[in-house]
Amino acid sequence: MSFDLSSTESRAPHATTSLQRSLKRFDITAMAIAAVISFDTIGQIATGGGEAATWTAVIAVFFLIPYALLFAETGAAFPQEGGPYVWVKLAFGRPAAALTTLLYWVTNPIWLGGSLVFLAAETWDGFVFHLGSGTVADYTFKLLFVWVAILTAVVSLRRGKWITTAGAATKVFALALFTLTAVVYGIEHGFQGLTDTRFTPTTAGFLALVPILLFAYVGFEAPNAAGEEMHNPQRDVPAALGRSASVAACCYLLPVLALLAVVPAHQVTGIGGFMEGARLVFGVYGGASGAVLTLTAVLFVFALLTQGSAWMIVSDRMQAMAAADGGFFTRALGAFHPRLGTPVRTNLLSGAVATVFMLAAMQLAHGDAGAVFAVVLTVAVTTLLLSYLVVIPALVVLRLRRPEVPRPYSVPFGLRGFMTCAVLAYAWILIGSWCALFPGVLEGLFGIDYDFRDVWGVSRTSFEAFTLGTVAALLLVGLIGIKVARRREMS
């Protein structure tokens, strides 16, 4: 089979007639960095103490590298618009692709309307302008945050890519500034956080950290959702993945180490860890520390906003392709705007889902932002990781069944290397999915004490009702969407 044939057979009818090639290697790299580097997870990772840095490095070597190699080869070989949707469809058929894409896509409005908006509001309230909790100002800020992120995904990719590029640059700058300032602070005042920090890995630490670390590292395949908007995906995707993965690994490991070096582990909080650490170390700037801290907070919120935008840009394209292909309710949801070249209807649907989830999340723990943050983030982790349980086997099937498709980049050591990477990545995803859905279960098997309410701030019943109920509801919506789409096709 030629490349052109594989592209044609997997393209949704009339879905991509308005697309323009606007993404070059630099744009793909910036989009991946904007999407993958998660400010909201840095503090969450650092709550694991010194071993968080150890596990961050271990998972970078034994998960991130194999994972990036897998998607670099597949993304260059199958660069059609829709990315993972197309790959799963070619391997397992349209129904499996539609359900997988739903789990992948819905992660992002849930995440935008949950953890990202809550962290942005907490940061703005604490460092820029007082909002309060549950006030008109609080609701207004969160609604604006959600819809500005959505609207930046609505604009044409030719313009929108500069928003995500600015977000990527802001993230790298803010993290580099924090890390270097923490080193200066440590030299002047001592690295007090290291006195009670242990870097020895433990089973308990592994089970607690693996879901959030996997969530932090996945997503490098996301730009492939705009595969037919790239100038040369066969050449640029592997190079962009390599660069963005290297930057991401450094941008997680170094700030976590810096945060732990100056802030005792027991004082690090998931929702405010990074900015609280910045408040401490920016004292080295003397009278200018307040202004630098406020500027950093503004940059922090902007980076969170562009992070949400980057994921909306790519995941909405995947979901739009599923709809245009007859896999989700109506093909109308998959229409790309003739002038903007974006799936506006799916963008607006994402905004509605994010808004509903934000409003529901604000009521979950009666204003307890920390508990809401942790549970909401877990739901996002769960749905995204579950989608990879299908996507990774799809890559293996394509590698075995379609060896004739040109592969401009190949995993080292050929098929054996590809399969080794797939097994490693899948094993990590399987463990992470279980730990996210059923926290505390494996701890019990290993005889590790686990106080559920103390860890999550809610009872196990409430937690699992929220997470498992969300997953069950999504699968039901997906099945209904497939059936409705089939009936429309037959009528």
Tab-separated table of C-alpha atoms in Angstrom:
chain	number	residue	atom	x	y	z
A	1	MET	CA	0.000	0.000	0.000
A	2	SER	CA	1.290	3.472	-0.782
A	3	PHE	CA	1.207	6.326	1.679
A	4	ASP	CA	-1.414	8.162	-0.367
A	5	LEU	CA	-3.781	5.210	-0.199
A	6	SER	CA	-3.522	4.902	3.576
A	7	SER	CA	-4.207	8.604	3.869
A	8	THR	CA	-7.251	8.494	1.635
A	9	GLU	CA	-8.947	5.509	3.191
A	10	SER	CA	-8.711	6.952	6.694
A	11	ARG	CA	-9.852	10.492	6.005
A	12	ALA	CA	-13.336	11.520	7.097
A	13	PRO	CA	-15.433	12.737	4.169
A	14	HIS	CA	-15.664	16.542	3.864
A	15	ALA	CA	-13.950	16.993	7.238
A	16	THR	CA	-10.705	18.578	6.163
A	17	THR	CA	-11.498	20.550	3.029
A	18	SER	CA	-10.669	23.857	4.770
A	19	LEU	CA	-7.279	22.871	6.162
A	20	GLN	CA	-4.165	24.882	5.422
A	21	ARG	CA	-0.588	23.739	5.990
A	22	SER	CA	0.766	26.129	8.621
A	23	LEU	CA	2.803	24.019	11.086
A	24	LYS	CA	6.560	23.749	10.677
A	25	ARG	CA	9.022	21.866	12.876
A	26	PHE	CA	9.397	24.764	15.325
A	27	ASP	CA	5.588	25.109	15.616
A	28	ILE	CA	5.126	21.390	16.268
A	29	THR	CA	7.824	21.468	18.957
A	30	ALA	CA	6.297	24.519	20.632
A	31	MET	CA	2.800	23.021	20.534
A	32	ALA	CA	4.035	19.819	22.171
A	33	ILE	CA	5.863	21.784	24.890
A	34	ALA	CA	2.816	23.992	25.506
A	35	ALA	CA	0.577	20.937	25.840
A	36	VAL	CA	2.827	18.570	27.784
A	37	ILE	CA	4.587	20.710	30.390
A	38	SER	CA	1.929	20.960	33.092
A	39	PHE	CA	2.344	23.665	35.710
A	40	ASP	CA	-0.528	22.122	37.654
A	41	THR	CA	1.387	18.873	38.161
A	42	ILE	CA	4.755	20.248	39.324
A	43	GLY	CA	3.526	20.979	42.836
A	44	GLN	CA	1.566	17.731	42.865
A	45	ILE	CA	4.707	15.770	41.948
A	46	ALA	CA	6.807	17.592	44.549
A	47	THR	CA	4.429	16.532	47.342
A	48	GLY	CA	6.064	13.106	46.996
A	49	GLY	CA	9.272	14.466	48.526
A	50	GLY	CA	12.777	13.555	47.429
A	51	GLU	CA	11.767	10.277	45.872
A	52	ALA	CA	9.494	12.265	43.526
A	53	ALA	CA	12.658	13.487	41.815
A	54	THR	CA	13.957	9.917	41.676
A	55	TRP	CA	10.777	8.538	40.144
A	56	THR	CA	10.570	11.503	37.732
A	57	ALA	CA	13.991	10.531	36.372
A	58	VAL	CA	13.246	6.786	36.329
A	59	ILE	CA	9.968	7.182	34.460
A	60	ALA	CA	11.607	9.593	32.012
A	61	VAL	CA	14.095	6.869	31.071
A	62	PHE	CA	11.847	3.800	31.129
A	63	PHE	CA	8.565	5.337	29.945
A	64	LEU	CA	9.078	8.696	28.248
A	65	ILE	CA	11.829	7.535	25.882
A	66	PRO	CA	10.056	4.324	24.696
A	67	TYR	CA	6.757	6.207	24.442
A	68	ALA	CA	8.285	9.022	22.385
A	69	LEU	CA	10.004	6.550	20.050
A	70	LEU	CA	6.706	4.730	19.409
A	71	PHE	CA	4.795	7.842	18.503
A	72	ALA	CA	7.658	9.369	16.525
A	73	GLU	CA	7.636	6.374	14.154
A	74	THR	CA	3.863	6.095	13.909
A	75	GLY	CA	3.274	9.846	13.626
A	76	ALA	CA	5.697	10.087	10.693
A	77	ALA	CA	4.254	7.025	8.963
A	78	PHE	CA	0.563	7.926	9.425
A	79	PRO	CA	0.336	11.744	9.491
A	80	GLN	CA	-3.362	12.060	8.647
A	81	GLU	CA	-5.572	14.652	10.313
A	82	GLY	CA	-6.996	13.188	13.504
A	83	GLY	CA	-3.828	11.377	14.597
A	84	PRO	CA	-4.700	8.728	17.212
A	85	TYR	CA	-8.306	8.513	15.956
A	86	VAL	CA	-7.053	7.459	12.538
A	87	TRP	CA	-4.526	5.012	13.991
A	88	VAL	CA	-7.108	3.215	16.134
A	89	LYS	CA	-9.612	3.181	13.280
A	90	LEU	CA	-7.113	1.606	10.886
A	91	ALA	CA	-6.228	-1.015	13.508
A	92	PHE	CA	-9.546	-1.831	15.223
A	93	GLY	CA	-12.338	-0.116	13.321
A	94	ARG	CA	-14.489	2.975	13.737
A	95	PRO	CA	-16.420	2.076	16.948
A	96	ALA	CA	-13.229	1.416	18.929
A	97	ALA	CA	-11.690	4.596	17.530
A	98	ALA	CA	-14.749	6.660	18.440
A	99	LEU	CA	-14.825	5.439	22.065
A	100	THR	CA	-11.071	5.866	22.479
A	101	THR	CA	-11.176	9.365	21.041
A	102	LEU	CA	-14.025	10.315	23.365
A	103	LEU	CA	-11.928	9.344	26.399
A	104	TYR	CA	-8.914	11.202	25.006
A	105	TRP	CA	-10.898	14.305	24.091
A	106	VAL	CA	-13.056	14.676	27.185
A	107	THR	CA	-9.968	14.633	29.402
A	108	ASN	CA	-9.230	18.135	28.216
A	109	PRO	CA	-12.459	20.054	28.926
A	110	ILE	CA	-12.570	18.203	32.282
A	111	TRP	CA	-8.984	19.249	32.969
A	112	LEU	CA	-9.563	22.799	31.729
A	113	GLY	CA	-12.742	23.211	33.771
A	114	GLY	CA	-11.237	21.487	36.782
A	115	SER	CA	-7.602	21.546	37.753
A	116	LEU	CA	-6.345	24.259	35.373
A	117	VAL	CA	-9.025	26.820	36.183
A	118	PHE	CA	-8.816	26.124	39.923
A	119	LEU	CA	-5.048	26.521	39.973
A	120	ALA	CA	-5.280	29.703	37.897
A	121	ALA	CA	-7.902	31.161	40.249
A	122	GLU	CA	-5.885	30.236	43.356
A	123	THR	CA	-2.787	31.857	41.869
A	124	TRP	CA	-4.596	35.034	40.804
A	125	ASP	CA	-6.324	35.284	44.183
A	126	GLY	CA	-3.132	34.820	46.158
A	127	PHE	CA	-0.632	36.812	44.127
A	128	VAL	CA	-2.391	39.276	41.809
A	129	PHE	CA	-5.889	40.320	42.882
A	130	HIS	CA	-8.169	38.971	45.596
A	131	LEU	CA	-11.091	36.967	44.196
A	132	GLY	CA	-12.433	35.105	47.210
A	133	SER	CA	-14.041	31.673	47.062
A	134	GLY	CA	-17.461	31.237	45.508
A	135	THR	CA	-17.798	34.988	44.944
A	136	VAL	CA	-18.984	36.740	41.794
A	137	ALA	CA	-15.353	37.607	41.052
A	138	ASP	CA	-14.338	33.945	41.485
A	139	TYR	CA	-17.023	32.680	39.094
A	140	THR	CA	-16.307	35.466	36.600
A	141	PHE	CA	-12.586	34.737	36.546
A	142	LYS	CA	-13.133	31.008	36.029
A	143	LEU	CA	-15.693	31.478	33.270
A	144	LEU	CA	-13.424	33.945	31.466
A	145	PHE	CA	-10.475	31.588	31.806
A	146	VAL	CA	-12.405	28.680	30.272
A	147	TRP	CA	-13.851	30.628	27.366
A	148	VAL	CA	-10.717	32.571	26.477
A	149	ALA	CA	-8.941	29.196	26.215
A	150	ILE	CA	-11.725	27.918	23.968
A	151	LEU	CA	-11.755	31.022	21.773
A	152	THR	CA	-7.998	30.802	21.220
A	153	ALA	CA	-8.630	27.308	19.845
A	154	VAL	CA	-11.339	28.664	17.536
A	155	VAL	CA	-9.055	31.088	15.683
A	156	SER	CA	-7.211	29.785	12.642
A	157	LEU	CA	-4.189	27.619	13.399
A	158	ARG	CA	-2.038	30.021	11.383
A	159	ARG	CA	-2.673	32.584	14.141
A	160	GLY	CA	-3.440	30.285	17.053
A	161	LYS	CA	-0.062	28.581	16.843
A	162	TRP	CA	1.573	31.808	18.030
A	163	ILE	CA	-0.538	31.741	21.184
A	164	THR	CA	0.696	28.240	22.042
A	165	THR	CA	4.243	29.228	21.086
A	166	ALA	CA	4.057	32.178	23.493
A	167	GLY	CA	2.761	29.790	26.149
A	168	ALA	CA	5.624	27.369	25.576
A	169	ALA	CA	8.188	30.184	25.826
A	170	THR	CA	6.510	31.496	28.979
A	171	LYS	CA	6.658	28.081	30.634
A	172	VAL	CA	10.312	27.500	29.884
A	173	PHE	CA	11.210	31.051	30.988
A	174	ALA	CA	9.223	30.867	34.252
A	175	LEU	CA	10.601	27.436	35.164
A	176	ALA	CA	14.167	28.460	34.323
A	177	LEU	CA	13.792	31.675	36.363
A	178	PHE	CA	12.442	29.754	39.343
A	179	THR	CA	15.151	27.079	39.163
A	180	LEU	CA	18.038	29.547	38.878
A	181	THR	CA	16.601	31.778	41.609
A	182	ALA	CA	16.201	28.761	43.898
A	183	VAL	CA	19.882	27.939	43.398
A	184	VAL	CA	20.847	31.521	44.318
A	185	TYR	CA	18.536	31.385	47.350
A	186	GLY	CA	20.062	28.089	48.442
A	187	ILE	CA	23.580	29.452	48.155
A	188	GLU	CA	22.638	32.452	50.313
A	189	HIS	CA	20.392	30.750	52.886
A	190	GLY	CA	21.231	27.063	52.631
A	191	PHE	CA	19.302	24.274	51.002
A	192	GLN	CA	17.103	23.672	54.034
A	193	GLY	CA	14.638	21.483	52.198
A	194	LEU	CA	17.322	18.834	51.707
A	195	THR	CA	17.791	18.250	55.443
A	196	ASP	CA	14.698	16.058	55.733
A	197	THR	CA	14.464	14.901	52.113
A	198	ARG	CA	15.155	11.299	51.156
A	199	PHE	CA	15.644	10.331	47.529
A	200	THR	CA	15.470	6.566	48.103
A	201	PRO	CA	12.522	5.205	46.080
A	202	THR	CA	9.781	3.303	47.909
A	203	THR	CA	6.825	1.210	46.799
A	204	ALA	CA	4.402	3.609	48.494
A	205	GLY	CA	5.937	6.574	46.708
A	206	PHE	CA	5.848	4.763	43.380
A	207	LEU	CA	2.163	3.886	43.671
A	208	ALA	CA	1.276	7.433	44.678
A	209	LEU	CA	3.316	9.157	41.976
A	210	VAL	CA	3.024	6.946	38.896
A	211	PRO	CA	-0.409	8.206	37.695
A	212	ILE	CA	0.495	11.887	37.955
A	213	LEU	CA	3.945	11.376	36.402
A	214	LEU	CA	2.504	9.464	33.462
A	215	PHE	CA	-0.122	12.172	33.003
A	216	ALA	CA	2.674	14.754	33.023
A	217	TYR	CA	4.694	12.939	30.360
A	218	VAL	CA	2.031	11.842	27.867
A	219	GLY	CA	0.739	13.956	25.010
A	220	PHE	CA	3.625	14.214	22.561
A	221	GLU	CA	1.455	12.617	19.893
A	222	ALA	CA	-1.088	15.437	20.285
A	223	PRO	CA	0.202	17.631	17.412
A	224	ASN	CA	-0.471	14.712	15.046
A	225	ALA	CA	-4.156	15.530	15.430
A	226	ALA	CA	-3.331	18.378	13.031
A	227	GLY	CA	-1.239	16.128	10.792
A	228	GLU	CA	-2.574	17.487	7.496
A	229	GLU	CA	-1.865	21.037	8.669
A	230	MET	CA	1.877	20.319	8.884
A	231	HIS	CA	4.234	21.234	6.056
A	232	ASN	CA	6.312	18.042	6.262
A	233	PRO	CA	5.114	15.696	9.051
A	234	GLN	CA	7.244	12.755	7.869
A	235	ARG	CA	10.392	14.765	8.482
A	236	ASP	CA	9.323	17.151	11.245
A	237	VAL	CA	7.333	14.961	13.667
A	238	PRO	CA	10.248	12.749	14.848
A	239	ALA	CA	12.597	15.722	15.271
A	240	ALA	CA	9.966	17.780	17.091
A	241	LEU	CA	9.130	14.890	19.413
A	242	GLY	CA	12.774	14.391	20.334
A	243	ARG	CA	13.290	18.065	21.127
A	244	SER	CA	10.053	18.570	23.048
A	245	ALA	CA	10.519	15.374	25.084
A	246	SER	CA	14.001	16.480	26.153
A	247	VAL	CA	12.762	19.937	27.145
A	248	ALA	CA	9.813	18.466	29.045
A	249	ALA	CA	11.969	16.049	31.044
A	250	CYS	CA	14.230	18.919	32.147
A	251	CYS	CA	11.282	21.212	32.886
A	252	TYR	CA	9.824	18.644	35.290
A	253	LEU	CA	12.939	17.304	36.976
A	254	LEU	CA	14.870	20.538	37.570
A	255	PRO	CA	12.026	22.637	39.079
A	256	VAL	CA	10.943	19.717	41.296
A	257	LEU	CA	14.502	19.387	42.584
A	258	ALA	CA	14.726	23.146	43.106
A	259	LEU	CA	11.395	23.256	44.927
A	260	LEU	CA	12.349	20.406	47.234
A	261	ALA	CA	15.777	21.916	47.891
A	262	VAL	CA	14.401	25.119	49.392
A	263	VAL	CA	10.985	24.070	50.722
A	264	PRO	CA	10.604	21.181	53.207
A	265	ALA	CA	8.584	18.393	51.612
A	266	HIS	CA	5.853	18.537	54.284
A	267	GLN	CA	5.219	22.201	53.370
A	268	VAL	CA	4.756	21.564	49.633
A	269	THR	CA	1.110	21.610	48.533
A	270	GLY	CA	-0.194	20.296	45.242
A	271	ILE	CA	-2.297	23.321	44.364
A	272	GLY	CA	0.134	26.047	45.406
A	273	GLY	CA	3.542	24.375	45.616
A	274	PHE	CA	5.250	26.144	42.722
A	275	MET	CA	4.069	29.685	43.552
A	276	GLU	CA	4.644	29.260	47.281
A	277	GLY	CA	8.176	28.185	46.493
A	278	ALA	CA	8.526	31.223	44.225
A	279	ARG	CA	7.312	33.484	47.047
A	280	LEU	CA	10.126	32.161	49.225
A	281	VAL	CA	13.041	32.211	46.778
A	282	PHE	CA	12.171	35.516	45.096
A	283	GLY	CA	13.125	37.189	48.356
A	284	VAL	CA	16.641	37.358	46.920
A	285	TYR	CA	15.450	40.218	44.698
A	286	GLY	CA	14.969	42.485	47.702
A	287	GLY	CA	12.594	45.405	47.117
A	288	ALA	CA	11.749	44.134	43.640
A	289	SER	CA	10.626	40.724	44.920
A	290	GLY	CA	6.939	41.687	45.077
A	291	ALA	CA	6.847	42.919	41.514
A	292	VAL	CA	8.787	39.885	40.242
A	293	LEU	CA	6.432	37.543	42.108
A	294	THR	CA	3.326	39.254	40.708
A	295	LEU	CA	4.758	39.133	37.190
A	296	THR	CA	5.571	35.450	37.639
A	297	ALA	CA	2.001	34.800	38.810
A	298	VAL	CA	0.600	36.513	35.710
A	299	LEU	CA	2.930	34.490	33.487
A	300	PHE	CA	1.931	31.366	35.410
A	301	VAL	CA	-1.770	31.964	34.727
A	302	PHE	CA	-1.056	32.792	31.073
A	303	ALA	CA	0.912	29.555	30.713
A	304	LEU	CA	-1.983	27.590	32.206
A	305	LEU	CA	-4.356	29.288	29.773
A	306	THR	CA	-2.236	28.450	26.726
A	307	GLN	CA	-1.783	24.919	28.014
A	308	GLY	CA	-5.546	24.481	27.950
A	309	SER	CA	-5.664	26.108	24.509
A	310	ALA	CA	-3.020	23.769	23.088
A	311	TRP	CA	-4.933	20.700	24.222
A	312	MET	CA	-8.219	22.106	22.900
A	313	ILE	CA	-6.595	22.735	19.510
A	314	VAL	CA	-5.450	19.125	19.125
A	315	SER	CA	-8.070	17.085	20.997
A	316	ASP	CA	-11.001	18.948	19.414
A	317	ARG	CA	-9.599	18.073	16.003
A	318	MET	CA	-9.521	14.398	16.978
A	319	GLN	CA	-13.106	14.482	18.215
A	320	ALA	CA	-14.218	16.425	15.149
A	321	MET	CA	-12.683	13.788	12.884
A	322	ALA	CA	-14.557	11.077	14.790
A	323	ALA	CA	-17.829	12.966	14.312
A	324	ALA	CA	-17.157	13.737	10.636
A	325	ASP	CA	-16.407	10.050	10.098
A	326	GLY	CA	-19.815	9.036	11.450
A	327	GLY	CA	-18.609	7.910	14.877
A	328	PHE	CA	-20.218	10.470	17.194
A	329	PHE	CA	-23.867	11.604	16.951
A	330	THR	CA	-23.762	13.814	13.852
A	331	ARG	CA	-21.276	14.653	11.128
A	332	ALA	CA	-22.148	18.316	11.663
A	333	LEU	CA	-19.955	18.312	14.791
A	334	GLY	CA	-16.994	17.489	12.576
A	335	ALA	CA	-17.394	20.440	10.237
A	336	PHE	CA	-14.341	22.689	9.902
A	337	HIS	CA	-15.080	26.382	9.479
A	338	PRO	CA	-14.464	27.314	5.823
A	339	ARG	CA	-12.471	30.451	6.680
A	340	LEU	CA	-10.880	29.620	10.047
A	341	GLY	CA	-10.119	25.976	9.279
A	342	THR	CA	-11.051	24.960	12.846
A	343	PRO	CA	-13.779	22.625	14.196
A	344	VAL	CA	-15.788	25.468	15.746
A	345	ARG	CA	-18.772	23.343	16.781
A	346	THR	CA	-16.570	20.858	18.637
A	347	ASN	CA	-14.666	23.780	20.197
A	348	LEU	CA	-17.932	25.186	21.555
A	349	LEU	CA	-18.965	21.748	22.808
A	350	SER	CA	-15.661	21.558	24.720
A	351	GLY	CA	-16.386	24.944	26.254
A	352	ALA	CA	-19.820	23.812	27.385
A	353	VAL	CA	-18.412	20.601	28.934
A	354	ALA	CA	-15.645	22.545	30.693
A	355	THR	CA	-18.147	25.044	32.072
A	356	VAL	CA	-20.503	22.367	33.400
A	357	PHE	CA	-17.613	20.459	34.954
A	358	MET	CA	-16.224	23.611	36.571
A	359	LEU	CA	-19.573	24.449	38.125
A	360	ALA	CA	-20.038	20.875	39.365
A	361	ALA	CA	-16.489	20.687	40.720
A	362	MET	CA	-16.994	23.866	42.748
A	363	GLN	CA	-19.757	22.093	44.629
A	364	LEU	CA	-17.950	18.777	45.135
A	365	ALA	CA	-16.170	19.610	48.359
A	366	HIS	CA	-18.132	22.678	49.443
A	367	GLY	CA	-15.412	25.145	48.541
A	368	ASP	CA	-12.431	22.982	49.517
A	369	ALA	CA	-10.266	23.798	46.492
A	370	GLY	CA	-7.533	21.358	47.469
A	371	ALA	CA	-9.826	18.324	47.577
A	372	VAL	CA	-11.597	19.357	44.382
A	373	PHE	CA	-8.252	19.846	42.647
A	374	ALA	CA	-6.983	16.373	43.560
A	375	VAL	CA	-10.143	14.499	42.583
A	376	VAL	CA	-10.706	16.453	39.368
A	377	LEU	CA	-7.117	15.882	38.299
A	378	THR	CA	-7.513	12.170	38.993
A	379	VAL	CA	-10.553	12.001	36.709
A	380	ALA	CA	-8.526	13.655	33.947
A	381	VAL	CA	-5.612	11.272	34.549
A	382	THR	CA	-7.942	8.297	34.418
A	383	THR	CA	-9.708	9.110	31.150
A	384	LEU	CA	-6.502	10.037	29.325
A	385	LEU	CA	-4.561	6.980	30.497
A	386	LEU	CA	-7.478	4.687	29.636
A	387	SER	CA	-7.389	5.912	26.039
A	388	TYR	CA	-3.745	4.803	25.720
A	389	LEU	CA	-4.764	1.261	26.648
A	390	VAL	CA	-6.246	1.127	23.135
A	391	VAL	CA	-3.969	3.546	21.273
A	392	ILE	CA	-0.714	1.706	22.045
A	393	PRO	CA	-2.002	-1.715	20.854
A	394	ALA	CA	-3.220	0.073	17.713
A	395	LEU	CA	0.338	1.206	17.018
A	396	VAL	CA	1.520	-2.401	17.344
A	397	VAL	CA	-1.183	-3.642	14.955
A	398	LEU	CA	-0.247	-1.013	12.380
A	399	ARG	CA	3.418	-1.957	12.699
A	400	LEU	CA	2.671	-5.657	12.143
A	401	ARG	CA	-0.107	-5.461	9.535
A	402	ARG	CA	1.111	-2.529	7.465
A	403	PRO	CA	4.864	-2.958	7.075
A	404	GLU	CA	4.650	-1.644	3.499
A	405	VAL	CA	3.706	1.892	4.615
A	406	PRO	CA	6.866	4.064	4.306
A	407	ARG	CA	8.358	4.890	7.696
A	408	PRO	CA	10.664	7.921	7.381
A	409	TYR	CA	11.739	7.307	10.984
A	410	SER	CA	12.037	3.894	12.655
A	411	VAL	CA	12.577	2.885	16.265
A	412	PRO	CA	16.141	1.590	16.764
A	413	PHE	CA	16.549	-2.200	16.306
A	414	GLY	CA	13.525	-2.427	14.025
A	415	LEU	CA	10.507	-4.520	14.979
A	416	ARG	CA	12.185	-5.888	18.101
A	417	GLY	CA	12.908	-2.376	19.337
A	418	PHE	CA	9.368	-1.236	18.512
A	419	MET	CA	7.783	-4.136	20.415
A	420	THR	CA	10.062	-3.605	23.424
A	421	CYS	CA	9.054	0.051	23.577
A	422	ALA	CA	5.372	-0.888	23.238
A	423	VAL	CA	5.531	-3.422	26.074
A	424	LEU	CA	7.301	-0.961	28.378
A	425	ALA	CA	4.917	1.898	27.620
A	426	TYR	CA	1.833	-0.307	27.939
A	427	ALA	CA	2.943	-1.766	31.272
A	428	TRP	CA	3.410	1.717	32.723
A	429	ILE	CA	0.030	2.875	31.418
A	430	LEU	CA	-1.673	-0.218	32.849
A	431	ILE	CA	-0.208	0.386	36.308
A	432	GLY	CA	-1.000	4.087	36.164
A	433	SER	CA	-4.598	3.481	35.104
A	434	TRP	CA	-5.186	1.047	37.970
A	435	CYS	CA	-3.633	3.374	40.553
A	436	ALA	CA	-5.714	6.289	39.283
A	437	LEU	CA	-8.998	4.376	39.309
A	438	PHE	CA	-8.439	2.408	42.520
A	439	PRO	CA	-5.988	4.269	44.771
A	440	GLY	CA	-5.055	2.398	47.917
A	441	VAL	CA	-5.801	-1.096	46.581
A	442	LEU	CA	-2.242	-2.025	45.611
A	443	GLU	CA	-1.010	-0.347	48.789
A	444	GLY	CA	-3.189	-2.746	50.764
A	445	LEU	CA	-1.755	-5.734	48.895
A	446	PHE	CA	1.762	-4.598	49.817
A	447	GLY	CA	0.821	-3.959	53.446
A	448	ILE	CA	1.204	-0.177	53.157
A	449	ASP	CA	-0.967	1.984	55.418
A	450	TYR	CA	-3.311	4.154	53.362
A	451	ASP	CA	-5.806	6.549	54.981
A	452	PHE	CA	-8.101	7.347	52.074
A	453	ARG	CA	-9.851	10.376	53.539
A	454	ASP	CA	-6.592	11.817	54.773
A	455	VAL	CA	-5.043	11.500	51.294
A	456	TRP	CA	-7.986	12.669	49.178
A	457	GLY	CA	-10.138	14.744	51.525
A	458	VAL	CA	-13.240	12.732	50.573
A	459	SER	CA	-14.452	9.230	51.340
A	460	ARG	CA	-13.604	6.300	49.052
A	461	THR	CA	-17.301	6.014	48.193
A	462	SER	CA	-17.483	9.635	47.034
A	463	PHE	CA	-14.188	9.385	45.181
A	464	GLU	CA	-15.035	6.251	43.238
A	465	ALA	CA	-18.577	7.393	42.566
A	466	PHE	CA	-17.093	10.485	40.936
A	467	THR	CA	-14.330	8.740	38.979
A	468	LEU	CA	-15.971	5.441	38.005
A	469	GLY	CA	-19.292	7.181	37.469
A	470	THR	CA	-17.626	9.626	35.094
A	471	VAL	CA	-15.927	6.856	33.097
A	472	ALA	CA	-19.156	4.808	32.903
A	473	ALA	CA	-21.144	7.844	31.804
A	474	LEU	CA	-18.582	8.648	29.105
A	475	LEU	CA	-18.672	5.125	27.694
A	476	LEU	CA	-22.483	5.263	27.669
A	477	VAL	CA	-22.422	8.612	25.852
A	478	GLY	CA	-19.944	7.168	23.353
A	479	LEU	CA	-22.081	4.119	22.646
A	480	ILE	CA	-25.184	6.263	22.223
A	481	GLY	CA	-23.233	8.566	19.926
A	482	ILE	CA	-22.197	5.646	17.723
A	483	LYS	CA	-25.757	4.299	17.501
A	484	VAL	CA	-27.249	7.709	16.721
A	485	ALA	CA	-24.635	8.266	14.014
A	486	ARG	CA	-25.436	4.861	12.475
A	487	ARG	CA	-29.168	5.600	12.419
A	488	ARG	CA	-28.514	8.931	10.726
A	489	GLU	CA	-26.449	7.136	8.099
A	490	MET	CA	-29.218	4.611	7.462
A	491	SER	CA	-32.031	7.166	7.327
